[in-house]
PDB file of C-alpha atoms in Angstrom:
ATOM      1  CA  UNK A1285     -11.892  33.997 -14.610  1.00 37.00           C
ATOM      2  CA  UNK A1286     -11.360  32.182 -11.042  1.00 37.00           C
ATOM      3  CA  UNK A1287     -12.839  29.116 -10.413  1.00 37.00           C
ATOM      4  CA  UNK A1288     -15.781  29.312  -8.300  1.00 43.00           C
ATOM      5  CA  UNK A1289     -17.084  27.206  -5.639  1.00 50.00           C
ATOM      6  CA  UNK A1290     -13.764  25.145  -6.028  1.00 51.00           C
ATOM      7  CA  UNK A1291     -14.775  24.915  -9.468  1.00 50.00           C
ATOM      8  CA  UNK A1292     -12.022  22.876 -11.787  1.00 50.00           C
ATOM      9  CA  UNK A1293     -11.153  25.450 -14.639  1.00 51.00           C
ATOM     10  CA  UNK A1294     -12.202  23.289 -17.881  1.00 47.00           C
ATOM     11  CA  UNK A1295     -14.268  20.506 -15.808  1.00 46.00           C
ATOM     12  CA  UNK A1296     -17.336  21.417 -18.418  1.00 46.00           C
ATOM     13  CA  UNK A1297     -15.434  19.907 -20.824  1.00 49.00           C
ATOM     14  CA  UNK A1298     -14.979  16.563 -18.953  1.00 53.00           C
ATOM     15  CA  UNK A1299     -17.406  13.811 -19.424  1.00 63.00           C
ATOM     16  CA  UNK A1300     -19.443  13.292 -15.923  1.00 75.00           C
ATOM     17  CA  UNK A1301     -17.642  11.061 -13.431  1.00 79.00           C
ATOM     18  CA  UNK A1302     -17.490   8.278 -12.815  1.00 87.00           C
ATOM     19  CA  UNK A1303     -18.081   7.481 -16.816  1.00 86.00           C
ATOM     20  CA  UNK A1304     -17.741   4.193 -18.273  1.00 88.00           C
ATOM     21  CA  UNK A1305     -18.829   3.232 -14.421  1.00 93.00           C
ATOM     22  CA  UNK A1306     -22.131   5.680 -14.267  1.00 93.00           C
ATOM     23  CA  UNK A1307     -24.456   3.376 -14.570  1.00 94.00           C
ATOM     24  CA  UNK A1308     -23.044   0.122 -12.282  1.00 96.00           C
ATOM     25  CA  UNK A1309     -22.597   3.109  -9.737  1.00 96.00           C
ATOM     26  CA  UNK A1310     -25.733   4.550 -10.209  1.00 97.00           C
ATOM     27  CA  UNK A1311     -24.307   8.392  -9.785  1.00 97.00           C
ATOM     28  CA  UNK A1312     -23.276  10.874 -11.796  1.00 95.00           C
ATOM     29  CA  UNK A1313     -20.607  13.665 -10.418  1.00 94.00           C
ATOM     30  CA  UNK A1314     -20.570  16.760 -12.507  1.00 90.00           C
ATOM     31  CA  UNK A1315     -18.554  19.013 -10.187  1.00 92.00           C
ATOM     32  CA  UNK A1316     -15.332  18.752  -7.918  1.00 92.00           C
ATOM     33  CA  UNK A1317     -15.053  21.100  -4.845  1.00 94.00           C
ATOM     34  CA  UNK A1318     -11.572  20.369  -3.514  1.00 94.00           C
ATOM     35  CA  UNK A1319     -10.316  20.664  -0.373  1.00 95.00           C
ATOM     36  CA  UNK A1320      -7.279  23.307   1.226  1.00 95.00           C
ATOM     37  CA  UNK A1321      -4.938  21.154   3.103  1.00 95.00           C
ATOM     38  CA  UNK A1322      -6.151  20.776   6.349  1.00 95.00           C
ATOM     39  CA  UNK A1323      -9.456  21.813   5.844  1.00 96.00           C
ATOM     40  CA  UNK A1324     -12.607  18.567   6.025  1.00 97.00           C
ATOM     41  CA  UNK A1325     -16.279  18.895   5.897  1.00 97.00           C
ATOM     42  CA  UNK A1326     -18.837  17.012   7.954  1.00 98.00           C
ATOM     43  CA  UNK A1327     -20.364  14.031   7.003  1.00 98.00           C
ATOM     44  CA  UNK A1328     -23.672  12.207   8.101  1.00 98.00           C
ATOM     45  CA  UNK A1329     -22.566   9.693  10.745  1.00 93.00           C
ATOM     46  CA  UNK A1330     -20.665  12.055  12.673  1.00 95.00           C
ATOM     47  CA  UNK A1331     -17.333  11.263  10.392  1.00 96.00           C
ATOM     48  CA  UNK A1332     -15.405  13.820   8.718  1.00 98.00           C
ATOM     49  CA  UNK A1333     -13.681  13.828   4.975  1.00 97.00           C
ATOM     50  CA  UNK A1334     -10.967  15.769   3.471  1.00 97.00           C
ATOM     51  CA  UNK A1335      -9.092  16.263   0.206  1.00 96.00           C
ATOM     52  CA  UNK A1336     -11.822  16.367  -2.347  1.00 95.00           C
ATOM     53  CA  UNK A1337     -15.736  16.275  -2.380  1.00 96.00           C
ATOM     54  CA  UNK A1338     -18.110  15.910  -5.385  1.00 96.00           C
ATOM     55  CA  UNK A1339     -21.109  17.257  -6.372  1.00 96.00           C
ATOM     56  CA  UNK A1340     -23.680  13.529  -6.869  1.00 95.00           C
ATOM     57  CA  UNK A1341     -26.317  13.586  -8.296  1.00 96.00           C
ATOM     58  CA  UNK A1342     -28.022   9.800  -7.655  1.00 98.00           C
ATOM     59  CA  UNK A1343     -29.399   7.665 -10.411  1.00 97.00           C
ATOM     60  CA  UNK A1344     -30.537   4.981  -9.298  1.00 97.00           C
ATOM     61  CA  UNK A1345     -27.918   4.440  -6.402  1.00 98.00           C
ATOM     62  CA  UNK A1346     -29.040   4.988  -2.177  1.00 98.00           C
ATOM     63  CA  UNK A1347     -27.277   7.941  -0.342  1.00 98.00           C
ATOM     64  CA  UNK A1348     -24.989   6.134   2.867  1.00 98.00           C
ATOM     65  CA  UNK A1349     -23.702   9.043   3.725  1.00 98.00           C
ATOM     66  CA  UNK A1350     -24.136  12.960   2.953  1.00 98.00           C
ATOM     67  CA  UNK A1351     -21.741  16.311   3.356  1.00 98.00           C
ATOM     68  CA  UNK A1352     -23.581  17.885   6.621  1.00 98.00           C
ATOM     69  CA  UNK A1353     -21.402  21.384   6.167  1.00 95.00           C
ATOM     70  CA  UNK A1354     -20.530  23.514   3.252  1.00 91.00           C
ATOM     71  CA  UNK A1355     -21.291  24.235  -0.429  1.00 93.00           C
ATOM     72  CA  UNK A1356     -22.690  20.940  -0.718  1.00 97.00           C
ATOM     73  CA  UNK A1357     -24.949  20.019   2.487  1.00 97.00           C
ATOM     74  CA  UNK A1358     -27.114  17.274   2.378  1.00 98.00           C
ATOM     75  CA  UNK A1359     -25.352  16.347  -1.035  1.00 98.00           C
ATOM     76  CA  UNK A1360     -24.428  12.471  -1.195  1.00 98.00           C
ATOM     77  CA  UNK A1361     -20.633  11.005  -0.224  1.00 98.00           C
ATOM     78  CA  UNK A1362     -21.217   7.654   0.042  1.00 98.00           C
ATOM     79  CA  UNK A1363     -23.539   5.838  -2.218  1.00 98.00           C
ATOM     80  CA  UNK A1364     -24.422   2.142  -2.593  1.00 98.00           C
ATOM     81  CA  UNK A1365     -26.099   1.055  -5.763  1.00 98.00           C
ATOM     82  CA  UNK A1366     -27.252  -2.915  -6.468  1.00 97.00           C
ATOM     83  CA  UNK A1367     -25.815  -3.918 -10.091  1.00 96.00           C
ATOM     84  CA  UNK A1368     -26.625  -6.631 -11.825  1.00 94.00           C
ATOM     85  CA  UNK A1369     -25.789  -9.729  -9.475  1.00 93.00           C
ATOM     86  CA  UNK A1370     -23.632  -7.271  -7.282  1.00 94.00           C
ATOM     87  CA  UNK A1371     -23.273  -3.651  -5.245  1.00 97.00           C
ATOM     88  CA  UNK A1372     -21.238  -1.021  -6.251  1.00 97.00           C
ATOM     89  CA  UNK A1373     -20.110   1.512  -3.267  1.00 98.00           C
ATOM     90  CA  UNK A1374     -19.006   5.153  -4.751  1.00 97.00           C
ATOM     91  CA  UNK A1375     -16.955   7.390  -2.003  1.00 97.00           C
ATOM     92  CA  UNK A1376     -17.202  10.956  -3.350  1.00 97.00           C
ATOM     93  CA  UNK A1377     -14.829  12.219  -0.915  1.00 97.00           C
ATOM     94  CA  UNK A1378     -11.881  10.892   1.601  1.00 97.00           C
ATOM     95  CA  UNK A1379     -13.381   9.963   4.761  1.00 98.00           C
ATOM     96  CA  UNK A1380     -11.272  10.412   8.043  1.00 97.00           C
ATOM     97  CA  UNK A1381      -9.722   7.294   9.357  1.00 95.00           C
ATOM     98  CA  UNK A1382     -12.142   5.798  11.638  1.00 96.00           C
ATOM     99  CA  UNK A1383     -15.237   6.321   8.881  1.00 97.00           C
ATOM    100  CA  UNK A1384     -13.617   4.508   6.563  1.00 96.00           C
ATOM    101  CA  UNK A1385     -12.906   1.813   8.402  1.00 93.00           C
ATOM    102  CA  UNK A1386     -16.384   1.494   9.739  1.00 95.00           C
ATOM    103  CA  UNK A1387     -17.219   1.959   6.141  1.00 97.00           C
ATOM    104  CA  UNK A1388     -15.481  -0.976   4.699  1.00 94.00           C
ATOM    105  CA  UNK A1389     -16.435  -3.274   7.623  1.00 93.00           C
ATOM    106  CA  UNK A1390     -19.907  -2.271   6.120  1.00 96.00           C
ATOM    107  CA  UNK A1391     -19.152  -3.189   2.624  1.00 96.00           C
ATOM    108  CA  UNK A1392     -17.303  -6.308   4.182  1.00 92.00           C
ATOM    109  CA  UNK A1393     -20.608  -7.575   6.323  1.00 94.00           C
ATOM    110  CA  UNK A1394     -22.732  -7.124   3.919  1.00 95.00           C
ATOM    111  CA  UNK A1395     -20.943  -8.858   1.452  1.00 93.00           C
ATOM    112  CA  UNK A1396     -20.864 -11.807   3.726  1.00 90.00           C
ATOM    113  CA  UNK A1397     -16.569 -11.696   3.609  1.00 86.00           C
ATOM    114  CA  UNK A1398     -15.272 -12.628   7.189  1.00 79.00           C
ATOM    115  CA  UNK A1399     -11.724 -12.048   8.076  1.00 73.00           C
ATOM    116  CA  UNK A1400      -9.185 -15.024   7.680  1.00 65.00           C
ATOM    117  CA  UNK A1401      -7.680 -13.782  11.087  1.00 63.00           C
ATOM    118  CA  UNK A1402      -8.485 -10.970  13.623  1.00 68.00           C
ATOM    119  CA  UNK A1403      -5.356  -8.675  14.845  1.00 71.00           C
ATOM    120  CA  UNK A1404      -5.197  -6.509  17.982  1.00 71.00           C
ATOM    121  CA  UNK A1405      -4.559  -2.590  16.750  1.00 72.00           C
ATOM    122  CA  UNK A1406      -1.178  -2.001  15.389  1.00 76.00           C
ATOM    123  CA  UNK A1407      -0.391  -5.322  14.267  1.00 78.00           C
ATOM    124  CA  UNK A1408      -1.004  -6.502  10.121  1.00 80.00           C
ATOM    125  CA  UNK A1409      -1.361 -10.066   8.973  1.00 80.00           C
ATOM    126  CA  UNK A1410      -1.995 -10.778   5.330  1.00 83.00           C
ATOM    127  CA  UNK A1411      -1.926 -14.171   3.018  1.00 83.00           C
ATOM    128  CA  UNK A1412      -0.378 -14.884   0.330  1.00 87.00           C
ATOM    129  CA  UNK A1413      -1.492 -18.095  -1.468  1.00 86.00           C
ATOM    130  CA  UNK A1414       0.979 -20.013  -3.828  1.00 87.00           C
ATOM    131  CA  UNK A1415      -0.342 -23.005  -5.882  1.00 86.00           C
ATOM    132  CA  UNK A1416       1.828 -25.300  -2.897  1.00 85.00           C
ATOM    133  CA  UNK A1417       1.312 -23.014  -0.169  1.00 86.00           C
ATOM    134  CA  UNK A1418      -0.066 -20.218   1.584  1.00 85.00           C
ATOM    135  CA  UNK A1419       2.609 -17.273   3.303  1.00 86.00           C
ATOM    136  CA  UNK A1420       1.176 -15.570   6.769  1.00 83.00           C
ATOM    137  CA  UNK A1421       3.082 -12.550   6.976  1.00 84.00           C
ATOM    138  CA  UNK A1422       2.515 -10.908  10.991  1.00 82.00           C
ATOM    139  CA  UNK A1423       3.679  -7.433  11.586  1.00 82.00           C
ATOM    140  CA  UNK A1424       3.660  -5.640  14.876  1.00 79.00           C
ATOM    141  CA  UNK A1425       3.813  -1.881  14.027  1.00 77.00           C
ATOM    142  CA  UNK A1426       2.723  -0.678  17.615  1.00 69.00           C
ATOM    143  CA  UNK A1427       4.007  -2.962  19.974  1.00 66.00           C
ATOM    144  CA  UNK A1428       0.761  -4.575  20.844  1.00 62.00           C
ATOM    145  CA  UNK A1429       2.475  -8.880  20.937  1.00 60.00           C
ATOM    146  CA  UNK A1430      -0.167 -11.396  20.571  1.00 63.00           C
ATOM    147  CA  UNK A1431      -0.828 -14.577  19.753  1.00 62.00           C
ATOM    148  CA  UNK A1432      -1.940 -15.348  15.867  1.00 60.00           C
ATOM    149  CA  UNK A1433      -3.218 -18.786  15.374  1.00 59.00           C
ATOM    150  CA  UNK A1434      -1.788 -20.751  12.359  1.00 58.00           C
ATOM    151  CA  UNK A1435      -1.840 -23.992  11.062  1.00 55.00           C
ATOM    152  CA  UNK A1436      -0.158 -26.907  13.730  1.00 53.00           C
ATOM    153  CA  UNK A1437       2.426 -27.968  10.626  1.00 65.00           C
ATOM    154  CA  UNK A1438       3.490 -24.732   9.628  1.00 81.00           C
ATOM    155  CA  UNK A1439       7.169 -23.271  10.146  1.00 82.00           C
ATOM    156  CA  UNK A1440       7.821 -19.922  10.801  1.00 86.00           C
ATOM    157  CA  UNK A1441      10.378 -19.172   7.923  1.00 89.00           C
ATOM    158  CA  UNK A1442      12.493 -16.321   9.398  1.00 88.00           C
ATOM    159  CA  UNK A1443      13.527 -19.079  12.245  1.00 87.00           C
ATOM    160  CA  UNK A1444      13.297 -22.480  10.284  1.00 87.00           C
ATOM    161  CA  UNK A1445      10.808 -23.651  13.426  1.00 84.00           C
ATOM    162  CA  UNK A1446       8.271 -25.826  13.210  1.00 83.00           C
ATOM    163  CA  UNK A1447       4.813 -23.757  15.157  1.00 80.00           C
ATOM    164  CA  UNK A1448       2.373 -25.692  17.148  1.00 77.00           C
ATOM    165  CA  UNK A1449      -0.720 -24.227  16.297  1.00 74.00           C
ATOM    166  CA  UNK A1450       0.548 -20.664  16.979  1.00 76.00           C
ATOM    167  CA  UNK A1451       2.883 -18.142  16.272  1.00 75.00           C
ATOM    168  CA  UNK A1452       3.322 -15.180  18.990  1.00 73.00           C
ATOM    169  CA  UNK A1453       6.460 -12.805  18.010  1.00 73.00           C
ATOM    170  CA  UNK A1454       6.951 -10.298  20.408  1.00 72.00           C
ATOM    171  CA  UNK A1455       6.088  -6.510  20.209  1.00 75.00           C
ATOM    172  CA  UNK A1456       7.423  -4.846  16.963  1.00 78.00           C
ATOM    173  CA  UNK A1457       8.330  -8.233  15.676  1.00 80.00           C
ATOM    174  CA  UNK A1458       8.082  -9.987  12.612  1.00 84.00           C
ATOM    175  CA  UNK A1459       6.796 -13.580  11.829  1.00 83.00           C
ATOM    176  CA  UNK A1460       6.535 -15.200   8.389  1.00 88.00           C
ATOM    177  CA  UNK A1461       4.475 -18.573   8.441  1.00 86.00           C
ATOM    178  CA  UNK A1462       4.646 -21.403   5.354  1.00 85.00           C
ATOM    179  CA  UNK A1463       1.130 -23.113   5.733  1.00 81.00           C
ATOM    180  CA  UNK A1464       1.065 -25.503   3.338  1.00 78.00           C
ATOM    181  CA  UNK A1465      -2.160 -26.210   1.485  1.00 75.00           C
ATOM    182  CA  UNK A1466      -4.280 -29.240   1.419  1.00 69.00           C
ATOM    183  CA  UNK A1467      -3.858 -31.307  -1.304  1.00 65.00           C
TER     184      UNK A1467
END
């Protein structure tokens, strides 16, 4: 018998997704449509997702997002449910680039977490914290140079120089700042 609808061939027998998580999500999934390679649906928004897509059925958690195309139109993709002290987000497909970045600046805001340091496009800084010290790791994939303000007695480890208030490697460079922490 072929699957239907992108039916999973034994998926009955599954528990419902997302299990031991159902109720902190506040969904319950009990079919997968997946996706040909290439192929996305719509979503709400004006995004698009590919890969996968789930049939939700909400219980108890708010539809952000719904499939605007396909077996599953007006079916939730992105749900938010409050928990307990918290908020559990459940992505029932893979949104495109751009939505999920707008998605987890969402989550992000709302969650009252502001980034340590802004980048220009292209470029990736991430911490690392030590119990002595905390590692600023700048990468320019793109090209795009800029200035990344660190602390004024940090050194800049690939170079053994001291940085006075700033680090700025050129375009496709690397920079690796110590910043040691207060004690």
């Amino acid at each position: 018998m072929a699957p239907s609808h992108g039916r999973l061939p034994g998926l009955s027998r599954i528990r419902p997704y997302p299990g031991a998580f159902r109720a902190a999500a506040g969904v319950r999934s009990d079919e997968l449509f997946p996706l040909r390679p290439g192929e996305t649906v719509a979503l709400t928004g004006g995004g698009t997702a590919s890969l996968w897509s789930e049939r939700l059925r909400l219980e108890g958690a708010e539809a952000v997002a719904a499939y605007t195309e396909g077996p599953l139109t007006g079916v939730p993709a992105v749900t938010r449910h409050a928990y307990g002290e918290g908020t559990t987000w459940y992505r029932a497909t893979r949104p495109d680039p751009v939505t999920l970045a707008a998605l987890l600046t969402r989550i992000r805001t709302e969650a009252g977490v502001e980034p340590v340091r802004t980048a220009p496009d292209g470029v990736k800084v991430v911490r690392r914290r030590s119990p002595s010290a905390d590692y600023l790791f700048r990468i320019d994939h793109g090209g795009a140079g800029g200035e990344v303000t660190v602390a004024a007695d940090a050194v800049e480890l690939l170079t053994g120089r001291p940085t006075p208030g700033a680090v700025t490697p050129g375009p496709g460079e690397i920079a690796m700042v110590r910043e040691p922490r207060p004690s």
